[in-house]
CSV table of C-alpha atoms and ligand atoms in Angstrom, one decimal:
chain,number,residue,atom,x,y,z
A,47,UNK,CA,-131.4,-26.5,-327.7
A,48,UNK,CA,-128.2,-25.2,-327.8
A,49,UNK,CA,-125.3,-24.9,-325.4
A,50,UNK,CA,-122.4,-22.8,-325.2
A,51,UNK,CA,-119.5,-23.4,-322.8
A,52,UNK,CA,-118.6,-19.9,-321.6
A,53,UNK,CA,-115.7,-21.1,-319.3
A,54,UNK,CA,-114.4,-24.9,-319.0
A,55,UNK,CA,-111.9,-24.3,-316.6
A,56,UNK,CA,-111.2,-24.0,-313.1
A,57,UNK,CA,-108.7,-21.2,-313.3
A,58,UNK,CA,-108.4,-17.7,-315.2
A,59,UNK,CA,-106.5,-16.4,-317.8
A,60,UNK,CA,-106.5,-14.3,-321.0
A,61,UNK,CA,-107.0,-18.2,-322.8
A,62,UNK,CA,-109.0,-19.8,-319.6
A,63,UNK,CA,-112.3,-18.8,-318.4
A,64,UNK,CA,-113.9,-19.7,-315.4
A,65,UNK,CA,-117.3,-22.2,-315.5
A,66,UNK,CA,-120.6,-21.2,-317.1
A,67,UNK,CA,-122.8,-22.7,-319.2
A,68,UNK,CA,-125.0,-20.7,-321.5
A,69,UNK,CA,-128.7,-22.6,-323.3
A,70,UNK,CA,-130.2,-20.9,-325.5
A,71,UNK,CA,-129.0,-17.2,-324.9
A,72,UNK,CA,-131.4,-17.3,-322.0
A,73,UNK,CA,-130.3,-19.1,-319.1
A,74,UNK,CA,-127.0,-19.8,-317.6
A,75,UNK,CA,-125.9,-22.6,-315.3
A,76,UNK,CA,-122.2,-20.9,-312.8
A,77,UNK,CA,-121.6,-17.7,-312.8
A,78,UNK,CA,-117.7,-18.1,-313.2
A,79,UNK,CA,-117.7,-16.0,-316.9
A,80,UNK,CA,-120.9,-14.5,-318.1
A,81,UNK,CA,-119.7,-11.0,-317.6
A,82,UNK,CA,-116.5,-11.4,-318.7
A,83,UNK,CA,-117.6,-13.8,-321.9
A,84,UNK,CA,-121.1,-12.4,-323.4
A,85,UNK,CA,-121.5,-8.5,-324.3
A,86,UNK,CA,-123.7,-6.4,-322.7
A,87,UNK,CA,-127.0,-6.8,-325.0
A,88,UNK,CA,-126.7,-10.6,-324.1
A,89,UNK,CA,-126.3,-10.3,-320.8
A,90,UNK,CA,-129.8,-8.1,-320.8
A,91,UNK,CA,-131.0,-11.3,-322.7
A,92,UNK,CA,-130.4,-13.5,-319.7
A,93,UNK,CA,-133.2,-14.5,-317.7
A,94,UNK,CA,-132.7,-16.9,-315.2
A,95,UNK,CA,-129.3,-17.9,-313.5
A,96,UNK,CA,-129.0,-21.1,-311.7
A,97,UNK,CA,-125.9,-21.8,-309.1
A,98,UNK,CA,-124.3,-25.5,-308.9
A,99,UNK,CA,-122.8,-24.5,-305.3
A,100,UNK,CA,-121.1,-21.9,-303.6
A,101,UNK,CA,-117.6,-21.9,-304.4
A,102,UNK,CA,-116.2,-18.9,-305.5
A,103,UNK,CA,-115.4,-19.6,-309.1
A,104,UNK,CA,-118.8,-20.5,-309.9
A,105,UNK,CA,-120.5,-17.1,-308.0
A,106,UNK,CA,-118.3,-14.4,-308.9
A,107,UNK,CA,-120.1,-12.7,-311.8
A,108,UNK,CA,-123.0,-12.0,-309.9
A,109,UNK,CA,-121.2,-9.1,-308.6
A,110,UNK,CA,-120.3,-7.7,-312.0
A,111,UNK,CA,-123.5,-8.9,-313.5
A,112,UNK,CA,-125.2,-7.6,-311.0
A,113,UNK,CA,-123.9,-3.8,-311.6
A,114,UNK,CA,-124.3,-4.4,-315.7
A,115,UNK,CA,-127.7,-5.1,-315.0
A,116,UNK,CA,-128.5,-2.6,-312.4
A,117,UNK,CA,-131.8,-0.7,-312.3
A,118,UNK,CA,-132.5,-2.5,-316.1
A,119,UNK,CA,-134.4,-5.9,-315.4
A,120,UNK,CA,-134.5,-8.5,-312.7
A,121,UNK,CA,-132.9,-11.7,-313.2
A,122,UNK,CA,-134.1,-15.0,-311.0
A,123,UNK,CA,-131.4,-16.6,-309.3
A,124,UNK,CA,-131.8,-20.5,-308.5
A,125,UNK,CA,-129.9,-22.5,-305.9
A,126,UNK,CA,-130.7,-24.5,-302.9
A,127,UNK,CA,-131.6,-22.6,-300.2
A,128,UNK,CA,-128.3,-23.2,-298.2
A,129,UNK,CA,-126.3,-21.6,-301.4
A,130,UNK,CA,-128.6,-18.8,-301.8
A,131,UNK,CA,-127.9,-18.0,-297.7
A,132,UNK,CA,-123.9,-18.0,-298.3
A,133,UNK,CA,-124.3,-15.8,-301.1
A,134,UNK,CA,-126.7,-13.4,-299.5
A,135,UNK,CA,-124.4,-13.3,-295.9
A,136,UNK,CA,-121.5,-12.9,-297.8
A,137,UNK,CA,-121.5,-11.8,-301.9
A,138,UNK,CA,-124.8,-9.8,-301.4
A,139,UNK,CA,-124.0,-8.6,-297.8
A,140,UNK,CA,-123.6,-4.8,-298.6
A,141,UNK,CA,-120.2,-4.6,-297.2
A,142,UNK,CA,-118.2,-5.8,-300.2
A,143,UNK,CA,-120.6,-4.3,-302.8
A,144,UNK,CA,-124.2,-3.8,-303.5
A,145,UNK,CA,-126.4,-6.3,-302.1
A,146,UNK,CA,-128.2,-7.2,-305.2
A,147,UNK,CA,-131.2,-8.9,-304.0
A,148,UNK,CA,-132.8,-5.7,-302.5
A,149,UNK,CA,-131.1,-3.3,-304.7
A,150,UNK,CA,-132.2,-1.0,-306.5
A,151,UNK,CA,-135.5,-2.1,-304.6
A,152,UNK,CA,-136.7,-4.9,-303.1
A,153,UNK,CA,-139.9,-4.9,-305.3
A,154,UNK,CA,-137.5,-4.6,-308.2
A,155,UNK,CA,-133.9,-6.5,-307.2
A,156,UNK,CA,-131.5,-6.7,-309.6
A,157,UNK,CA,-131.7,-11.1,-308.7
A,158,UNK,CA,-134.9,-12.6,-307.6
A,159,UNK,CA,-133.4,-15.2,-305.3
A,160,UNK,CA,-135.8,-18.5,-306.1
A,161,UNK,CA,-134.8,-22.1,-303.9
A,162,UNK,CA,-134.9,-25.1,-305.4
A,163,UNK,CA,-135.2,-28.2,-303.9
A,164,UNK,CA,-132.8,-31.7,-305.0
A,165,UNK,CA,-134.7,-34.3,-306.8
A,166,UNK,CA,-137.5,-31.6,-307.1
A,167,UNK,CA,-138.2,-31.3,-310.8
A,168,UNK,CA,-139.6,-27.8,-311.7
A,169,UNK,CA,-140.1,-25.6,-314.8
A,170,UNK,CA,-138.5,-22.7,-315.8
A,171,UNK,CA,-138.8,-20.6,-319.1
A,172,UNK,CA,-140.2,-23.5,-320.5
A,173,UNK,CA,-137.4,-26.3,-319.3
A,174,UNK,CA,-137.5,-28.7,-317.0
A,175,UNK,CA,-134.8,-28.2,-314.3
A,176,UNK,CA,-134.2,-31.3,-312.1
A,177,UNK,CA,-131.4,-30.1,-309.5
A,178,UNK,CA,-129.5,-33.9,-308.5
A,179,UNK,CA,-127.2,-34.1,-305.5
A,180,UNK,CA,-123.6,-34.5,-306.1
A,181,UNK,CA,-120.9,-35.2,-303.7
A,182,UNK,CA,-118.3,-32.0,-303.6
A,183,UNK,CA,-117.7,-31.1,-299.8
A,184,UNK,CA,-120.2,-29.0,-299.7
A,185,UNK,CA,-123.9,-29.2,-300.6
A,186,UNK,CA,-123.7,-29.0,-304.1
A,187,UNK,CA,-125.9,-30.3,-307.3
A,188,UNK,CA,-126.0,-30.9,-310.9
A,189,UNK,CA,-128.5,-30.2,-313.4
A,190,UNK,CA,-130.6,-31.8,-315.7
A,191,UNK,CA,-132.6,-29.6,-318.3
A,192,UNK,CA,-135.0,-30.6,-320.5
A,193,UNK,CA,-136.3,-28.5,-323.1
A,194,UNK,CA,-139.9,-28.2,-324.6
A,195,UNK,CA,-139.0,-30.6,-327.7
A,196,UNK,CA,-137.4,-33.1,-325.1
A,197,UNK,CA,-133.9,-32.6,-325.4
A,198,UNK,CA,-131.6,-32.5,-322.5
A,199,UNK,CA,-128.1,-32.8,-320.9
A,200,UNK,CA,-126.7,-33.3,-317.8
A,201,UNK,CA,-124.1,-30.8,-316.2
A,202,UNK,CA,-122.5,-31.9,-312.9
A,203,UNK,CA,-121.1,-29.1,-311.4
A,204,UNK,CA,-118.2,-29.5,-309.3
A,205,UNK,CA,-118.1,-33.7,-308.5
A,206,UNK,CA,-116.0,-36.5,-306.8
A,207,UNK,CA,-117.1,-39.7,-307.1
A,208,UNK,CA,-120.9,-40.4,-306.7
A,209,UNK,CA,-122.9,-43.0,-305.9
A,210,UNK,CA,-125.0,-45.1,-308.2
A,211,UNK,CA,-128.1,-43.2,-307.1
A,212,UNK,CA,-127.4,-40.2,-309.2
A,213,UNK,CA,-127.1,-42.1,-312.5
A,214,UNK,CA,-130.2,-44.0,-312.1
A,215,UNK,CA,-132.2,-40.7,-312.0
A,216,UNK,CA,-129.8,-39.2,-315.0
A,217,UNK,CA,-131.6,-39.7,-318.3
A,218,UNK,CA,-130.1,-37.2,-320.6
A,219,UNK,CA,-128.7,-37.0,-324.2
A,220,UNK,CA,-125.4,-34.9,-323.3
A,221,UNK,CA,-123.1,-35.2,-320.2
A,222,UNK,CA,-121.1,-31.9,-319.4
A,223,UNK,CA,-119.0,-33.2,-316.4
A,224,UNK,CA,-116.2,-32.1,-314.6
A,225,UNK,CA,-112.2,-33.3,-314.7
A,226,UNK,CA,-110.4,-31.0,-312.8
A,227,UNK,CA,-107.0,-33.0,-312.1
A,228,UNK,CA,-104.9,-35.9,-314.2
A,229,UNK,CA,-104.5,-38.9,-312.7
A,230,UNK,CA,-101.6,-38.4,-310.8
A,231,UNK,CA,-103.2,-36.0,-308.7
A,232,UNK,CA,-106.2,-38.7,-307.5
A,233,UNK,CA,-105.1,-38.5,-303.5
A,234,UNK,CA,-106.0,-34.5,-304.1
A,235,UNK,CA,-108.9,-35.2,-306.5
A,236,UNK,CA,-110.8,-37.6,-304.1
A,237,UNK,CA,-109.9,-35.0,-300.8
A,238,UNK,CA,-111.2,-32.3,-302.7
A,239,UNK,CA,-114.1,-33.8,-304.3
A,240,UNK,CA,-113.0,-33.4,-307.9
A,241,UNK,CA,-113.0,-36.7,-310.7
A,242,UNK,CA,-110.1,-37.3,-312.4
A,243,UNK,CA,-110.1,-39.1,-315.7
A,244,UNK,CA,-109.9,-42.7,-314.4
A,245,UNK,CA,-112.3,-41.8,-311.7
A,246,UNK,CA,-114.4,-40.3,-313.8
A,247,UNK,CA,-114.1,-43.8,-315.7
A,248,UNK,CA,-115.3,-45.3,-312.5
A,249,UNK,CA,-118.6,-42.9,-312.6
A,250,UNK,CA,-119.2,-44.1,-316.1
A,251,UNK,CA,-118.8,-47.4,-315.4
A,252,UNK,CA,-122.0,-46.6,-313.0
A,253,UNK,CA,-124.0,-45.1,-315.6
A,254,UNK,CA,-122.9,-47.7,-318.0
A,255,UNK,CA,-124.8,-50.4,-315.8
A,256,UNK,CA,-128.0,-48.7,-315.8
A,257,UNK,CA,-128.1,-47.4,-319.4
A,258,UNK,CA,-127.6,-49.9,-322.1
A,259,UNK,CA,-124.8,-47.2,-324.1
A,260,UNK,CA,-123.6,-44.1,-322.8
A,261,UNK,CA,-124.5,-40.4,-324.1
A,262,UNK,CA,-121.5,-38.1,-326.0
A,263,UNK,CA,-119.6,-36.3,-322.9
A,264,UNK,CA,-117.8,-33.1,-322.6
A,265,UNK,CA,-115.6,-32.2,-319.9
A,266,UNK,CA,-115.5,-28.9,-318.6
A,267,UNK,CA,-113.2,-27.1,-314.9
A,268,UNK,CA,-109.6,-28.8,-316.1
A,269,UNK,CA,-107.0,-27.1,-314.3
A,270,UNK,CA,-105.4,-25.5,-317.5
A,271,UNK,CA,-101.7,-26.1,-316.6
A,272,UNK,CA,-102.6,-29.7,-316.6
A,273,UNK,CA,-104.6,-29.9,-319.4
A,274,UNK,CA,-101.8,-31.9,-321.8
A,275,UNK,CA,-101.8,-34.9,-319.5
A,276,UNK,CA,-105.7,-35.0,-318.5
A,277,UNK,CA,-106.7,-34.8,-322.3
A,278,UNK,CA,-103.9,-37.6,-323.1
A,279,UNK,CA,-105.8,-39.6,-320.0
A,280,UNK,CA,-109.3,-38.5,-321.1
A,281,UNK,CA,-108.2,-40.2,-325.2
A,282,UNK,CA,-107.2,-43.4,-323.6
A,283,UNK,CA,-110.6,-43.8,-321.2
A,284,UNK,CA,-112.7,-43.0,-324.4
A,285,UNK,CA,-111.2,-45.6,-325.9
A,286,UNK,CA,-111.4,-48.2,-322.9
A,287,UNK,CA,-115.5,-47.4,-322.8
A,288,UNK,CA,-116.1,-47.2,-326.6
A,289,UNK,CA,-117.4,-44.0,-325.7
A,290,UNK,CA,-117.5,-40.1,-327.6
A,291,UNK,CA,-115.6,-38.2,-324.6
A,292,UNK,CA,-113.9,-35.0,-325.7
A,293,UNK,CA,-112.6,-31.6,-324.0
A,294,UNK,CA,-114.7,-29.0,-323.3
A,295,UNK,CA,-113.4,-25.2,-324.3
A,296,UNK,CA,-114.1,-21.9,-324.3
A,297,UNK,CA,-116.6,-21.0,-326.6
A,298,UNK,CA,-117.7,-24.1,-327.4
A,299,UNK,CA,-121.2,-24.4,-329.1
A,300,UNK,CA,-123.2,-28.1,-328.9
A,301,UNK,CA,-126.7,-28.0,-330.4
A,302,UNK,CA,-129.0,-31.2,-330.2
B,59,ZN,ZN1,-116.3,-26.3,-306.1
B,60,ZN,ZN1,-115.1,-25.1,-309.2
């Protein structure tokens, strides 16, 4: 399997894309930078989509994906069903652009809008997609995919704190998770339902008790004008756990 971090950050730029995971050249997890990060011939490669939450920066691209792909092929589009309803009412609601789910023609939509339900394991292209609840605000999950030779990682999505629950159920090889803020910023972090690198410490320390060592992590949604003092943070926790941690970035390719 391999994974390629489109976007690992939480705000644009020429140097900063916004979050979107790509396996295997055939499905993407956030739709924050597929359009703007893969040409067009890949993006016709794409076959399924699935959505973390409904916050902007993970949903954009489906608007410009949406037109690149227009009248070509349909893509499926997973989410739980209360995501899939805010992006229908208001991304896909005809008044702002096209409303991709009956467009060209509802036989043939440009996305196939598919539900998925949490702790509801189901296969897709041949992985295994477990959506697991996080805690961001709003209803929100991470992913677990496993592919056909057993290999699999864990992305979180947008995440504060969790509890333990979720990292009982996680049992994969990889952990892409988020750090949006430094330290300094943990009054914000918790409020906004985002980990900083001691809290995400904290959610290791969780995992840690279940699972006798912990898997390699990458951290992806830093805020990039704070990415000097996070990654000094994120060096001295990896060193406090004994654990592999390290920075996600653009264009970043993990194969296991
Ligand atoms: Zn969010
Ligand atoms: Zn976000």
């Amino acid at each position: 399997m391999e994974i390629r971090i489109l976007g690992a950050h939480n705000c644009e730029s020429p140097d900063t894309r916004l979050i979107s995971i790509l396996i295997d050249q055939a499905l993407v997890i956030d739709a924050g930078s597929i359009t703007s990060s893969l040409p067009f011939s890949a993006q016709r490669g794409l076959k399924a989509i699935f959505l973390t939450h409904q916050h902007f920066d993970h949903i954009r691209d489906l608007a410009t994906l949406g037109l690149n792909l227009y009248a070509q092929r349909t893509v499926e589009l997973y989410a739980l069903e209360s995501v899939l309803d805010v992006v229908s009412s208001y991304l896909f609601s005809g008044e702002i652009y096209l409303d991709f789910r009956n467009r060209p023609t509802p036989e043939k939509p440009t996305f196939k809008v598919c539900p998925l339900e949490p702790y509801k394991e189901v296969v897709i292209q041949g992985y295994a997609v477990l959506p697991l609840p996080v805690n961001h605000g709003v209803s929100a999950v991470g992913y677990q995919i496993t592919s056909q030779d057993k290999k699999s990682f864990f992305f979180s999505g947008d995440t504060g704190r969790n509890t333990p629950t979720l990292w009982e159920v996680v049992s994969a090889q990889l952990l892409i998770i988020e750090v949006t803020l430094p330290n300094s910023y943990r009054t914000l972090a918790i409020e906004s339902g985002h980990l900083t690198p001691q809290l995400l410490k904290e959610e290791l320390n969780e995992l840690k008790g279940v699972r006798s060592s912990l898997p390699p992590v990458v951290t992806v949604h830093m805020n990039p004008e704070l990415e000097g003092e996070i990654r000094g943070e994120v060096e001295q926790i990896s060193r406090e756990l004994g654990a592999k941690i390290t920075l996600g970035y653009e264009g970043m390719a993990i194969v296991l």
